[in-house]
């Protein structure tokens, strides 16, 4: 609405002039009010005006904050607020010592500070320095000239306009640099790297290398079918504060699209990783995004020092991983992960969320020797394997040395894993979710697997969810179906609650526990048509199995399996309030609703309902000392 002026001093000499003054004021007021009414109605009728994306708060849209808060809400660890976990508390402290409520708040804050360093700097247009946007001549020297202006600690904004740029040499990013390459295609004609943050002439320690780097946009084409050298697209080491956003990485040969080695406070958002080339079939373990430590030159060849600095406080958010469609390429063999380790060192505070993985030829996410891990809200479609978080493999001699390179031949413990609200649609050869602790040396403490959907797990006898050597775990509110193996499988687990899951059309057992598993709570699960047992407890010591519904068990083979089976020397088992039903529509019937072998002792069993047709009977209890009333037992 435009400004309008009312008359404040009236001519009173003649009534006609005074009336004319009043009329002018009335017309001005009326016109202004009418215009205001029009603008208010237009605002009310506008969908865009009321979208969260159109409202700015603290420099970002309200939509950004709503999405951020929602993602963090669904990631909450039950019964933990962070105050009792030292690593998590440390991760919430920003570079200027401000303490934030969560790690995500801290990363948002730190990257806002990085952006402010660039706000008032002029752009350096690489074309003005001689870069060729037609791709006919080498533009690496011109782009490097722009990057070199950051030497000596200066800050620089490098603008690469839309076009195609040939890179005949790696770009060295000296830090304190924002590179804007939206709409630009950069072609790898060199080989080993497209960009790194050191030239090898200087060694950096801890996180004191060239940091404060922002990369915006760009199609970074490694041309993996055209070059003869194994390559990384980006290799960053010994740095803090690296943000990559809205970039595409294409057709990398053998190594990685982005490697973070000895980095902290790093983030990749809204980016794509498409196309991988494995010329000799030996790089089945290559990740699109690798998280690694400064162990030795063979692990990170760009530069040292090799001081065993790990990665901390990383976020991969809203990214896509899949195939490029280029002839001679495939989808990535892994999406995000690690594949090296050193005893007594861990990567910490790594989050992978809101990402999509299509046709990955290995694990979509492999957290290897990670502390404080969150993998949430991701979608996996037709990947060979699903999501895993694993302890160090003690059978791999390259992974079990200390920082003196002495061979210890053992694993090590790790803690705090959240895998939540992921949708996993068909894994071709392995588990949907696998949390892999390894014995007493490498057990996993505090595991939360909550709200995941897993539909379709192929391969021989593969589980939807598998836990090995977990200490304190929650497997709750998952929907699991169409697996070749078990719904939930536990090996050597202690203190795990499995509850309120919907498990259907499972190739083997709905819920199974083996080995030295103890202190289990299995409650409120709805298990439909498991191929073998609905619930199997083999050798378990102390378990409460209550309130579960099992229907149509044992359909793989007539008269061979039971809805609930307790066997192999299990001890101190409570069975109460379970409902087991056969289905008359199935040709193959289970032997019994509940079957307890004679090697089992100290069973308390009451209030179970096992109606229907069974080949032996509803309840078959061979234990010598079962108590079958609801009285207290001491």
XYZ file of C-alpha atoms in Angstrom:
634
model
C 0.000 0.000 0.000
C 1.382 3.415 -1.000
C 1.686 6.403 1.349
C -1.110 9.001 1.457
C -1.174 12.505 2.990
C -4.086 14.146 4.751
C -4.497 17.896 5.009
C -3.925 19.121 8.540
C -4.484 22.884 8.060
C -7.787 23.865 6.463
C -8.643 27.028 4.623
C -11.535 28.585 6.464
C -12.039 31.686 4.359
C -14.741 30.105 2.286
C -16.991 27.199 3.096
C -16.472 25.772 -0.399
C -12.713 25.503 0.089
C -13.157 23.932 3.528
C -15.583 21.373 2.127
C -13.145 20.639 -0.691
C -10.376 20.006 1.862
C -12.564 17.552 3.744
C -13.515 15.779 0.519
C -9.852 15.342 -0.416
C -9.140 13.780 2.975
C -12.135 11.470 2.671
C -11.092 10.318 -0.805
C -7.504 9.673 0.305
C -8.671 7.724 3.340
C -11.205 5.716 1.343
C -8.693 4.830 -1.386
C -6.078 3.781 1.144
C -8.523 1.615 3.096
C -9.795 -0.020 -0.101
C -6.239 -0.793 -1.204
C -5.458 -2.201 2.231
C -8.574 -4.393 2.042
C -7.487 -5.712 -1.378
C -3.995 -6.556 -0.114
C -5.349 -8.312 2.987
C -7.711 -10.433 0.861
C -4.899 -11.300 -1.562
C -2.703 -12.324 1.363
C -5.462 -14.505 2.843
C -6.098 -16.169 -0.513
C -2.424 -16.838 -1.234
C -1.254 -20.371 -0.465
C 2.372 -19.378 -0.813
C 2.105 -16.542 1.716
C 1.119 -19.024 4.405
C 3.665 -21.717 3.611
C 6.303 -22.314 6.232
C 8.905 -22.010 3.484
C 7.939 -18.337 2.980
C 8.346 -17.280 6.615
C 11.872 -16.457 7.773
C 13.089 -17.040 11.332
C 16.738 -16.751 12.452
C 17.890 -16.494 8.867
C 16.162 -19.676 7.666
C 12.612 -20.588 6.704
C 10.160 -21.861 9.292
C 9.884 -24.993 7.103
C 13.588 -25.618 7.676
C 13.188 -25.396 11.453
C 10.003 -27.517 11.492
C 11.640 -30.272 9.448
C 14.735 -30.093 11.606
C 12.811 -30.295 14.877
C 10.590 -33.123 13.612
C 13.587 -35.200 12.521
C 15.231 -34.679 15.879
C 12.027 -35.524 17.755
C 11.752 -38.945 16.131
C 15.408 -39.570 16.905
C 15.043 -39.243 20.691
C 16.659 -42.035 22.695
C 14.189 -43.397 25.219
C 15.144 -42.508 28.801
C 18.172 -40.444 27.759
C 18.451 -36.676 27.523
C 22.162 -36.613 26.750
C 23.227 -35.373 30.169
C 24.657 -38.715 31.239
C 26.662 -39.445 28.091
C 29.945 -37.545 28.019
C 30.482 -37.925 24.286
C 27.020 -36.553 23.498
C 27.447 -33.625 25.897
C 30.788 -32.747 24.307
C 29.198 -32.911 20.849
C 26.726 -30.160 21.829
C 29.435 -27.564 22.529
C 30.072 -25.237 19.580
C 33.387 -23.742 18.528
C 32.825 -20.586 20.595
C 32.017 -22.730 23.686
C 28.263 -22.132 23.485
C 26.367 -25.166 24.815
C 23.413 -26.221 22.655
C 20.489 -28.530 23.452
C 21.442 -31.082 20.768
C 24.218 -31.897 18.319
C 21.997 -30.771 15.429
C 21.498 -27.332 17.044
C 25.237 -27.048 17.467
C 25.962 -27.923 13.802
C 23.311 -25.451 12.612
C 24.903 -22.764 14.790
C 28.477 -23.473 13.711
C 27.662 -23.500 10.005
C 25.714 -20.246 10.399
C 28.914 -18.730 11.784
C 30.895 -20.092 8.833
C 28.417 -18.582 6.366
C 28.673 -15.187 8.069
C 32.385 -15.139 7.287
C 31.521 -15.120 3.584
C 28.468 -12.832 3.580
C 30.265 -9.579 2.873
C 32.998 -10.858 0.588
C 32.876 -10.209 -3.174
C 32.582 -13.188 -5.515
C 35.608 -14.114 -7.601
C 34.260 -15.163 -10.988
C 36.607 -17.819 -12.353
C 35.768 -16.878 -15.950
C 37.381 -13.492 -15.338
C 40.527 -15.407 -14.380
C 40.493 -17.383 -17.626
C 38.292 -20.418 -16.927
C 36.630 -21.809 -20.053
C 32.898 -22.616 -19.580
C 32.807 -24.526 -22.887
C 35.019 -27.331 -21.565
C 37.480 -27.070 -24.442
C 40.525 -25.990 -22.456
C 41.783 -26.787 -18.978
C 40.133 -24.555 -16.375
C 41.982 -25.973 -13.362
C 44.688 -23.231 -13.320
C 42.086 -20.452 -13.362
C 39.925 -22.001 -10.643
C 43.047 -22.714 -8.594
C 44.071 -19.068 -8.916
C 40.771 -18.124 -7.296
C 41.205 -20.712 -4.522
C 44.769 -19.537 -3.884
C 43.468 -16.173 -2.708
C 42.560 -17.930 0.549
C 46.196 -18.737 1.306
C 47.456 -17.250 4.519
C 44.105 -17.499 6.294
C 42.139 -15.097 4.108
C 38.500 -15.798 3.230
C 37.265 -16.047 -0.348
C 34.057 -16.667 -2.307
C 34.706 -18.481 -5.588
C 31.960 -18.332 -8.210
C 31.942 -20.942 -10.986
C 29.159 -19.883 -13.388
C 26.977 -22.405 -15.250
C 28.960 -24.165 -17.952
C 31.298 -27.119 -18.453
C 34.825 -26.979 -17.040
C 37.706 -29.324 -17.772
C 39.973 -30.045 -14.791
C 43.431 -31.274 -15.737
C 44.759 -31.012 -12.180
C 43.330 -31.445 -8.680
C 41.893 -28.354 -7.012
C 43.545 -27.498 -3.689
C 41.152 -25.830 -1.259
C 43.068 -23.835 1.369
C 40.062 -23.377 3.639
C 38.011 -20.324 4.602
C 36.460 -20.729 1.166
C 32.960 -20.840 -0.263
C 32.730 -22.384 -3.740
C 29.451 -21.733 -5.555
C 29.118 -23.998 -8.596
C 25.369 -24.268 -9.142
C 24.666 -25.141 -12.754
C 28.319 -25.935 -13.472
C 29.657 -29.305 -14.645
C 33.255 -30.082 -13.715
C 35.021 -32.914 -15.555
C 37.877 -34.963 -14.122
C 40.728 -35.175 -16.642
C 43.417 -35.653 -13.977
C 42.504 -38.832 -12.159
C 43.297 -39.230 -8.463
C 41.368 -36.273 -6.975
C 39.092 -33.497 -8.110
C 39.472 -31.513 -4.882
C 41.392 -31.889 -1.643
C 42.378 -29.518 1.157
C 46.140 -29.929 1.131
C 48.896 -30.284 -1.486
C 51.072 -32.731 0.481
C 53.804 -30.216 1.248
C 52.573 -29.636 4.807
C 51.470 -32.081 7.477
C 48.482 -31.206 9.628
C 47.556 -32.626 13.016
C 44.243 -33.211 14.774
C 41.662 -30.856 13.199
C 44.085 -28.008 12.492
C 44.243 -28.319 8.712
C 42.416 -26.242 6.115
C 38.799 -25.997 7.258
C 35.792 -23.673 7.046
C 34.872 -24.935 3.576
C 31.490 -24.637 1.862
C 30.767 -26.257 -1.513
C 27.444 -25.262 -3.086
C 26.205 -27.139 -6.129
C 28.050 -28.453 -9.134
C 27.976 -31.706 -11.075
C 31.361 -33.222 -10.237
C 31.888 -35.869 -12.911
C 34.815 -38.186 -12.162
C 34.495 -39.831 -15.600
C 35.277 -43.228 -14.112
C 34.925 -45.100 -17.393
C 37.289 -42.713 -19.212
C 40.239 -42.353 -16.828
C 42.688 -45.134 -16.003
C 43.355 -44.151 -12.384
C 41.414 -45.006 -9.235
C 39.980 -41.786 -7.884
C 38.275 -39.828 -5.146
C 36.166 -36.876 -6.084
C 36.724 -34.947 -2.818
C 39.268 -35.923 -0.136
C 39.223 -33.782 2.996
C 41.492 -34.364 5.978
C 42.399 -32.835 9.351
C 39.704 -30.160 9.103
C 36.746 -28.629 10.916
C 33.564 -27.172 9.459
C 32.983 -28.606 5.997
C 29.581 -28.207 4.356
C 28.650 -29.713 0.980
C 25.171 -28.930 -0.314
C 23.182 -29.461 -3.507
C 26.093 -31.141 -5.284
C 26.075 -34.198 -7.573
C 28.950 -36.699 -7.696
C 29.017 -38.944 -10.738
C 30.833 -42.055 -11.992
C 33.676 -42.404 -9.484
C 36.195 -45.165 -10.142
C 37.147 -47.510 -7.275
C 37.416 -45.142 -4.296
C 34.958 -42.564 -2.907
C 32.887 -39.590 -3.952
C 33.639 -37.790 -0.673
C 36.135 -38.914 1.948
C 36.221 -37.318 5.375
C 39.425 -38.328 7.129
C 40.201 -36.888 10.564
C 37.417 -34.309 10.199
C 34.903 -32.869 12.621
C 31.767 -30.778 12.191
C 31.085 -31.919 8.632
C 27.820 -32.063 6.779
C 26.505 -33.147 3.360
C 22.933 -32.134 2.524
C 20.638 -32.303 -0.509
C 23.256 -34.001 -2.686
C 23.386 -36.954 -5.094
C 25.866 -39.804 -5.452
C 25.286 -41.593 -8.741
C 27.400 -44.080 -10.626
C 30.382 -46.180 -9.552
C 33.031 -48.025 -11.564
C 34.760 -51.151 -10.211
C 37.020 -52.273 -13.076
C 38.350 -55.473 -11.494
C 35.540 -56.285 -9.045
C 37.721 -55.879 -5.939
C 36.134 -52.723 -4.486
C 32.984 -54.250 -2.991
C 33.644 -52.178 0.165
C 33.922 -48.680 -1.372
C 31.560 -46.116 0.129
C 30.196 -43.090 -1.683
C 30.804 -41.186 1.569
C 33.666 -42.616 3.602
C 34.367 -41.710 7.218
C 37.926 -42.612 8.156
C 40.830 -41.929 10.502
C 44.368 -40.679 9.824
C 45.984 -44.082 10.200
C 48.561 -44.391 7.413
C 49.277 -43.269 3.849
C 47.541 -46.311 2.361
C 44.325 -45.215 4.092
C 44.521 -41.507 3.173
C 47.052 -40.719 0.496
C 46.506 -36.988 0.039
C 48.618 -35.800 2.984
C 49.449 -36.425 6.664
C 50.072 -36.369 9.473
C 49.067 -39.907 10.356
C 48.225 -39.268 13.985
C 45.104 -41.488 14.246
C 42.711 -38.539 14.439
C 39.137 -39.791 13.999
C 35.991 -38.197 12.603
C 33.436 -36.526 14.886
C 30.101 -34.764 14.588
C 29.073 -35.633 11.034
C 25.692 -35.425 9.311
C 24.603 -36.864 5.950
C 21.099 -35.531 5.291
C 18.560 -35.765 2.462
C 20.965 -37.274 -0.064
C 20.409 -39.770 -2.888
C 22.592 -42.789 -3.677
C 22.132 -44.871 -6.812
C 23.071 -45.467 -10.430
C 23.914 -42.849 -13.061
C 22.871 -44.830 -16.118
C 26.258 -44.326 -17.766
C 27.317 -47.415 -19.729
C 29.906 -49.422 -17.804
C 28.871 -48.094 -14.376
C 26.716 -49.421 -11.546
C 25.137 -48.159 -8.351
C 27.491 -47.708 -5.398
C 28.757 -50.759 -3.515
C 28.104 -48.905 -0.243
C 26.352 -45.670 0.555
C 27.839 -44.267 3.782
C 30.339 -46.013 6.025
C 33.846 -46.940 7.124
C 36.153 -49.871 6.446
C 39.277 -49.371 8.547
C 39.968 -49.149 12.274
C 42.540 -48.888 15.051
C 42.079 -50.285 18.555
C 41.256 -47.601 21.181
C 39.935 -45.136 18.575
C 36.293 -44.582 17.525
C 34.416 -42.245 15.193
C 31.784 -40.332 17.165
C 28.405 -38.647 16.691
C 27.619 -39.693 13.118
C 24.078 -39.235 11.769
C 22.627 -40.469 8.467
C 19.051 -39.352 7.909
C 16.416 -38.703 5.247
C 18.510 -40.364 2.534
C 17.395 -42.648 -0.300
C 19.455 -45.646 -1.403
C 18.536 -47.426 -4.646
C 20.084 -50.716 -5.821
C 23.190 -50.373 -3.632
C 25.377 -53.453 -4.170
C 26.337 -53.798 -0.495
C 25.354 -52.101 2.770
C 23.441 -48.856 2.346
C 24.909 -47.673 5.663
C 27.765 -49.394 7.481
C 28.688 -47.818 10.785
C 31.989 -49.522 11.588
C 33.443 -48.774 15.005
C 31.160 -45.737 15.489
C 30.116 -44.304 18.868
C 26.821 -42.423 19.230
C 25.261 -43.342 15.908
C 21.871 -42.278 14.553
C 20.501 -43.744 11.313
C 16.967 -42.530 10.770
C 14.223 -41.741 8.253
C 16.077 -43.348 5.337
C 14.557 -45.310 2.449
C 16.301 -48.361 0.977
C 15.022 -49.962 -2.231
C 16.378 -53.192 -3.677
C 19.761 -52.901 -1.977
C 21.923 -55.999 -1.663
C 22.253 -55.500 2.113
C 20.477 -53.152 4.507
C 21.836 -51.135 7.462
C 24.564 -52.371 9.791
C 26.489 -51.012 12.755
C 29.421 -53.230 13.652
C 32.275 -53.713 16.066
C 35.806 -54.211 14.758
C 36.219 -57.564 13.030
C 38.855 -59.494 15.048
C 39.537 -61.828 12.115
C 40.835 -58.950 9.968
C 44.491 -58.370 10.962
C 44.585 -54.948 9.312
C 41.852 -53.720 11.675
C 43.070 -55.026 15.044
C 46.322 -53.153 15.630
C 46.925 -50.323 18.083
C 48.532 -46.974 17.265
C 51.975 -48.571 17.539
C 50.883 -51.086 14.890
C 51.108 -53.917 17.395
C 48.772 -56.801 16.587
C 46.132 -57.297 19.324
C 43.794 -59.661 17.420
C 40.673 -58.462 19.206
C 37.587 -56.312 18.800
C 36.442 -53.421 21.032
C 33.170 -52.284 22.595
C 31.031 -49.419 21.313
C 27.880 -47.681 22.517
C 24.670 -45.781 21.772
C 23.039 -46.790 18.496
C 19.686 -45.501 17.218
C 18.211 -47.022 14.041
C 14.720 -45.618 13.666
C 11.911 -44.971 11.219
C 13.712 -46.355 8.183
C 11.832 -48.001 5.304
C 13.702 -50.972 3.851
C 12.058 -52.466 0.780
C 13.735 -55.716 -0.243
C 17.323 -56.543 0.539
C 18.692 -58.983 -1.998
C 21.151 -61.029 0.056
C 21.407 -60.045 3.719
C 19.693 -58.651 6.820
C 17.554 -55.540 6.799
C 19.142 -54.259 10.038
C 22.176 -55.901 11.640
C 23.750 -54.634 14.876
C 26.920 -56.671 15.201
C 28.700 -56.875 18.486
C 31.431 -59.495 18.697
C 31.859 -61.359 21.979
C 32.842 -59.810 25.286
C 35.589 -57.687 23.729
C 33.283 -56.105 21.187
C 29.760 -55.976 22.580
C 27.378 -53.088 21.808
C 25.670 -51.214 24.639
C 22.436 -49.194 24.380
C 20.776 -50.055 21.085
C 17.419 -48.622 19.989
C 15.729 -50.116 16.905
C 12.375 -48.390 16.685
C 9.649 -47.781 14.118
C 11.286 -49.341 11.059
C 9.426 -50.940 8.154
C 11.202 -53.899 6.545
C 9.380 -55.668 3.719
C 11.316 -58.312 1.827
C 14.636 -59.893 2.850
C 16.152 -62.382 0.402
C 19.239 -64.570 0.625
C 19.551 -67.801 2.630
C 17.799 -67.553 6.022
C 18.343 -63.816 6.471
C 16.616 -61.924 9.298
C 14.775 -58.633 9.140
C 16.543 -57.511 12.349
C 19.580 -59.268 13.816
C 21.382 -58.442 17.054
C 24.665 -60.045 18.132
C 26.266 -59.394 21.542
C 24.033 -56.463 22.457
C 23.902 -55.241 26.061
C 20.747 -53.214 26.738
C 18.560 -52.952 23.676
C 15.076 -51.999 22.563
C 13.406 -53.468 19.462
C 10.010 -51.802 19.420
C 7.172 -50.911 17.027
C 8.759 -52.302 13.873
C 6.789 -53.817 10.985
C 8.608 -56.820 9.521
C 7.418 -59.023 6.674
C 8.411 -61.378 3.869
C 11.843 -62.489 5.028
C 13.784 -65.632 4.175
C 14.891 -65.936 7.810
C 13.761 -64.719 11.238
C 11.839 -61.565 12.033
C 14.020 -60.655 15.038
C 17.076 -62.786 15.798
C 19.234 -62.382 18.919
C 22.565 -64.085 19.548
C 24.348 -63.711 22.910
C 22.254 -60.682 23.883
C 21.656 -59.387 27.416
C 18.865 -57.084 28.570
C 16.907 -56.680 25.337
C 13.216 -55.727 25.151
C 11.328 -56.866 22.042
C 7.835 -55.421 22.041
C 4.853 -54.210 20.038
C 6.262 -55.396 16.722
C 4.122 -56.626 13.831
C 5.840 -59.624 12.253
C 4.236 -61.463 9.342
C 5.018 -64.004 6.624
C 8.461 -64.812 7.993
C 10.541 -67.614 6.481
C 11.785 -68.938 9.828
C 11.052 -67.770 13.406
C 9.120 -64.654 14.315
C 11.386 -63.890 17.302
C 14.363 -66.104 18.140
C 17.056 -66.004 20.830
C 20.132 -68.241 20.953
C 23.548 -68.627 22.558
C 24.170 -66.907 25.879
C 21.119 -64.640 25.647
C 19.647 -63.621 28.987
C 17.349 -61.088 30.660
C 14.953 -60.799 27.722
C 11.487 -59.236 27.670
C 9.265 -60.291 24.757
C 5.896 -58.611 25.045
C 2.923 -57.556 22.969
C 4.125 -58.751 19.568
C 1.715 -59.756 16.805
C 3.281 -62.631 14.855
C 1.439 -63.991 11.818
C 2.327 -67.077 9.806
C 5.982 -67.648 10.686
C 7.449 -70.500 8.653
C 8.797 -72.196 11.781
C 8.307 -71.025 15.373
C 6.501 -67.882 16.383
C 8.857 -67.422 19.361
C 11.882 -69.650 19.949
C 14.020 -69.450 23.086
C 17.020 -71.772 22.943
C 19.207 -71.922 26.045
C 17.981 -68.536 27.288
C 18.464 -67.676 30.957
C 15.693 -65.511 32.460
C 13.043 -64.276 30.052
C 9.549 -62.822 30.331
C 7.315 -63.802 27.394
C 3.927 -62.194 27.853
C 0.958 -60.900 25.919
C 2.056 -62.053 22.467
C -0.298 -63.180 19.696
C 0.972 -65.933 17.375
C -1.197 -67.265 14.550
C -0.526 -69.771 11.776
C 2.891 -70.915 12.993
C 4.827 -73.729 11.327
C 3.420 -73.450 7.834
C 6.756 -74.523 6.267
C 6.283 -78.168 7.292
C 3.303 -79.993 8.746
C 3.674 -81.087 12.386
C 7.272 -79.906 12.760
C 7.147 -76.594 14.664
C 5.312 -74.786 17.480
C 3.914 -71.313 18.060
C 6.157 -70.862 21.143
C 9.126 -73.147 21.824
C 11.323 -73.171 24.952
C 14.260 -75.573 24.654
C 17.936 -76.474 25.118
C 18.315 -75.923 28.831
C 16.516 -72.591 29.118
C 16.003 -71.424 32.722
C 13.667 -69.102 34.627
C 11.099 -68.426 31.930
C 7.765 -66.662 32.508
C 5.026 -67.507 29.980
C 1.831 -65.576 30.667
C -1.100 -64.195 28.739
C 0.037 -65.359 25.299
C -2.469 -66.348 22.621
C -1.515 -69.021 20.085
C -3.931 -70.051 17.340
C -3.730 -72.407 14.419
C -5.338 -71.431 11.128
C -7.742 -73.921 9.574
C -7.033 -72.453 6.145
C -3.423 -73.718 6.274
C -2.594 -77.257 5.160
C 0.509 -77.412 7.374
C -0.265 -77.201 11.085
C 2.049 -76.632 14.036
C 2.658 -79.382 16.573
C 1.556 -77.276 19.536
C 0.734 -73.803 20.732
C 3.375 -73.928 23.494
C 6.065 -76.619 23.598
C 8.587 -76.885 26.448
C 11.311 -79.553 26.337
C 12.425 -81.623 29.333
C 15.803 -79.834 29.554
C 14.084 -76.601 30.611
C 13.730 -75.698 34.306
C 11.957 -73.174 36.518
C 9.113 -72.217 34.195
C 6.155 -70.174 35.428
C 3.239 -70.594 33.016
C -0.325 -69.350 33.310
C -3.127 -67.583 31.462
C -2.074 -68.656 27.973
C -4.722 -69.452 25.348
C -3.792 -72.124 22.788
C -7.008 -73.096 21.024
C -7.194 -74.619 17.576
C -5.969 -77.653 15.681
C -2.494 -78.913 16.599
C -0.855 -82.178 15.600
C -0.006 -82.938 19.274
C -1.809 -80.499 21.552
C -2.354 -76.912 22.591
C 0.212 -76.940 25.426
C 2.922 -79.586 25.710
C 5.075 -78.993 28.796
C 7.838 -81.520 29.514
C 9.714 -79.387 32.050
C 10.059 -81.104 35.445
C 9.150 -78.212 37.746
C 6.747 -75.875 35.951
C 4.490 -73.700 38.126
C 1.073 -73.149 36.545
C -0.723 -70.731 38.831
C -0.557 -66.958 39.053
C 0.734 -66.782 42.611
C 3.965 -65.092 43.587
C 7.048 -67.271 43.329
C 10.030 -66.825 45.629
